[in-house]
Amino acid sequence: MDAAGEELADRVRALLGGSDDVEERRMFGTRAFLVDGHILVGARPGGTLLVRVDEESGAALSTRAGVARAVMGARTMGTGWLDVSSGALADDGELMFWLDVARENSEASG
């Protein structure tokens, strides 16, 4: 992973505060943060944040600036997987918004 992705992973790690329920794992070129074995978010190359949400929320959230359906290889994922550009994560408040969104999805589906 590149420096921007590593920096994002460091920011995510710091904001999650070492939660006991969060596992960190390298997956598909991404530093993934998992809860109960399911991806919560992932720090991707270029400082892009991969966020897992429910399909309905994903459709609404994908209209925000800097947000698009995630692309993995040649495949565009469904609306439950979003890529948030580094520009949309300029400060920790914006990053925390996305971590909260992902956590809400995780709790709702768990």
mmCIF file of C-alpha atoms in Angstrom:
data_model
loop_
_atom_site.group_PDB
_atom_site.id
_atom_site.type_symbol
_atom_site.label_atom_id
_atom_site.label_comp_id
_atom_site.label_asym_id
_atom_site.label_seq_id
_atom_site.Cartn_x
_atom_site.Cartn_y
_atom_site.Cartn_z
ATOM 1 C CA MET A 1 0.000 0.000 0.000
ATOM 2 C CA ASP A 2 1.147 3.545 -0.638
ATOM 3 C CA ALA A 3 1.942 6.269 1.913
ATOM 4 C CA ALA A 4 -1.488 7.915 1.615
ATOM 5 C CA GLY A 5 -3.216 4.618 2.367
ATOM 6 C CA GLU A 6 -0.940 3.966 5.344
ATOM 7 C CA GLU A 7 -1.570 7.467 6.679
ATOM 8 C CA LEU A 8 -5.323 6.900 6.410
ATOM 9 C CA ALA A 9 -4.984 3.548 8.210
ATOM 10 C CA ASP A 10 -3.132 5.333 11.026
ATOM 11 C CA ARG A 11 -5.923 7.916 11.290
ATOM 12 C CA VAL A 12 -8.619 5.213 11.334
ATOM 13 C CA ARG A 13 -6.707 3.242 13.971
ATOM 14 C CA ALA A 14 -6.365 6.345 16.167
ATOM 15 C CA LEU A 15 -10.049 7.262 15.875
ATOM 16 C CA LEU A 16 -11.212 3.729 16.612
ATOM 17 C CA GLY A 17 -9.153 4.014 19.791
ATOM 18 C CA GLY A 18 -7.957 0.434 19.955
ATOM 19 C CA SER A 19 -11.472 -0.971 20.344
ATOM 20 C CA ASP A 20 -11.310 -4.587 21.437
ATOM 21 C CA ASP A 21 -14.029 -5.561 18.960
ATOM 22 C CA VAL A 22 -12.083 -4.268 15.935
ATOM 23 C CA GLU A 23 -9.667 -6.540 14.079
ATOM 24 C CA GLU A 24 -7.205 -5.197 11.541
ATOM 25 C CA ARG A 25 -6.212 -7.270 8.529
ATOM 26 C CA ARG A 26 -4.602 -6.807 5.103
ATOM 27 C CA MET A 27 -7.078 -7.790 2.397
ATOM 28 C CA PHE A 28 -6.984 -7.177 -1.363
ATOM 29 C CA GLY A 29 -4.419 -4.369 -1.135
ATOM 30 C CA THR A 30 -6.456 -2.676 1.592
ATOM 31 C CA ARG A 31 -5.863 -2.321 5.320
ATOM 32 C CA ALA A 32 -9.284 -3.551 6.480
ATOM 33 C CA PHE A 33 -10.833 -2.927 9.880
ATOM 34 C CA LEU A 34 -13.333 -5.648 10.777
ATOM 35 C CA VAL A 35 -15.996 -6.167 13.440
ATOM 36 C CA ASP A 36 -17.226 -9.719 14.006
ATOM 37 C CA GLY A 37 -15.378 -10.815 10.876
ATOM 38 C CA HIS A 38 -17.103 -8.261 8.613
ATOM 39 C CA ILE A 39 -15.393 -5.278 7.020
ATOM 40 C CA LEU A 40 -16.283 -2.017 8.716
ATOM 41 C CA VAL A 41 -13.953 0.202 6.662
ATOM 42 C CA GLY A 42 -10.760 -0.169 4.699
ATOM 43 C CA ALA A 43 -7.862 2.185 4.032
ATOM 44 C CA ARG A 44 -7.069 1.924 0.336
ATOM 45 C CA PRO A 45 -4.218 3.201 -1.819
ATOM 46 C CA GLY A 46 -4.393 6.916 -2.513
ATOM 47 C CA GLY A 47 -5.982 7.559 0.882
ATOM 48 C CA THR A 48 -9.413 6.360 -0.242
ATOM 49 C CA LEU A 49 -11.675 4.969 2.475
ATOM 50 C CA LEU A 50 -13.743 1.889 1.654
ATOM 51 C CA VAL A 51 -16.961 1.995 3.698
ATOM 52 C CA ARG A 52 -19.500 -0.795 4.124
ATOM 53 C CA VAL A 53 -23.103 0.375 4.560
ATOM 54 C CA ASP A 54 -26.558 -0.999 3.908
ATOM 55 C CA GLU A 55 -27.747 -0.653 0.305
ATOM 56 C CA GLU A 56 -30.371 2.007 1.039
ATOM 57 C CA SER A 57 -27.959 4.216 2.987
ATOM 58 C CA GLY A 58 -25.309 3.684 0.338
ATOM 59 C CA ALA A 59 -27.578 4.977 -2.402
ATOM 60 C CA ALA A 60 -28.238 8.174 -0.438
ATOM 61 C CA LEU A 61 -24.629 8.627 0.732
ATOM 62 C CA SER A 62 -23.219 8.139 -2.767
ATOM 63 C CA THR A 63 -24.642 11.543 -3.717
ATOM 64 C CA ARG A 64 -22.194 13.286 -1.341
ATOM 65 C CA ALA A 65 -19.135 15.018 -2.816
ATOM 66 C CA GLY A 66 -16.135 12.697 -3.125
ATOM 67 C CA VAL A 67 -18.185 9.512 -2.694
ATOM 68 C CA ALA A 68 -18.725 6.808 -5.309
ATOM 69 C CA ARG A 69 -19.607 3.132 -5.472
ATOM 70 C CA ALA A 70 -16.472 1.163 -4.761
ATOM 71 C CA VAL A 71 -14.527 -0.387 -7.602
ATOM 72 C CA MET A 72 -12.506 -3.543 -6.930
ATOM 73 C CA GLY A 73 -10.487 -4.630 -9.913
ATOM 74 C CA ALA A 74 -12.790 -4.517 -12.914
ATOM 75 C CA ARG A 75 -15.908 -4.834 -10.780
ATOM 76 C CA THR A 76 -18.073 -1.934 -9.616
ATOM 77 C CA MET A 77 -19.582 -2.990 -6.314
ATOM 78 C CA GLY A 78 -23.171 -2.493 -5.204
ATOM 79 C CA THR A 79 -24.338 0.578 -3.294
ATOM 80 C CA GLY A 80 -23.418 -1.103 0.000
ATOM 81 C CA TRP A 81 -19.722 -0.503 -0.736
ATOM 82 C CA LEU A 82 -18.550 3.088 -1.053
ATOM 83 C CA ASP A 83 -15.207 4.696 -1.836
ATOM 84 C CA VAL A 84 -14.710 8.025 -0.086
ATOM 85 C CA SER A 85 -11.935 10.071 -1.680
ATOM 86 C CA SER A 86 -9.063 11.453 0.356
ATOM 87 C CA GLY A 87 -10.304 14.974 -0.420
ATOM 88 C CA ALA A 88 -13.580 14.222 1.373
ATOM 89 C CA LEU A 89 -11.617 13.090 4.459
ATOM 90 C CA ALA A 90 -9.561 16.239 4.989
ATOM 91 C CA ASP A 91 -10.161 16.391 8.732
ATOM 92 C CA ASP A 92 -10.836 13.875 11.466
ATOM 93 C CA GLY A 93 -14.426 15.083 11.876
ATOM 94 C CA GLU A 94 -15.200 14.018 8.321
ATOM 95 C CA LEU A 95 -13.416 10.687 8.806
ATOM 96 C CA MET A 96 -15.284 10.125 12.079
ATOM 97 C CA PHE A 97 -18.584 10.700 10.254
ATOM 98 C CA TRP A 98 -17.784 7.767 7.949
ATOM 99 C CA LEU A 99 -16.599 5.553 10.810
ATOM 100 C CA ASP A 100 -19.891 6.254 12.604
ATOM 101 C CA VAL A 101 -21.883 5.460 9.460
ATOM 102 C CA ALA A 102 -20.044 2.143 9.092
ATOM 103 C CA ARG A 103 -20.479 1.292 12.786
ATOM 104 C CA GLU A 104 -24.227 2.013 12.606
ATOM 105 C CA ASN A 105 -24.471 -0.391 9.665
ATOM 106 C CA SER A 106 -22.427 -2.999 11.518
ATOM 107 C CA GLU A 107 -24.670 -2.791 14.595
ATOM 108 C CA ALA A 108 -27.865 -2.868 12.520
ATOM 109 C CA SER A 109 -26.778 -5.939 10.576
ATOM 110 C CA GLY A 110 -25.227 -7.714 13.561
#
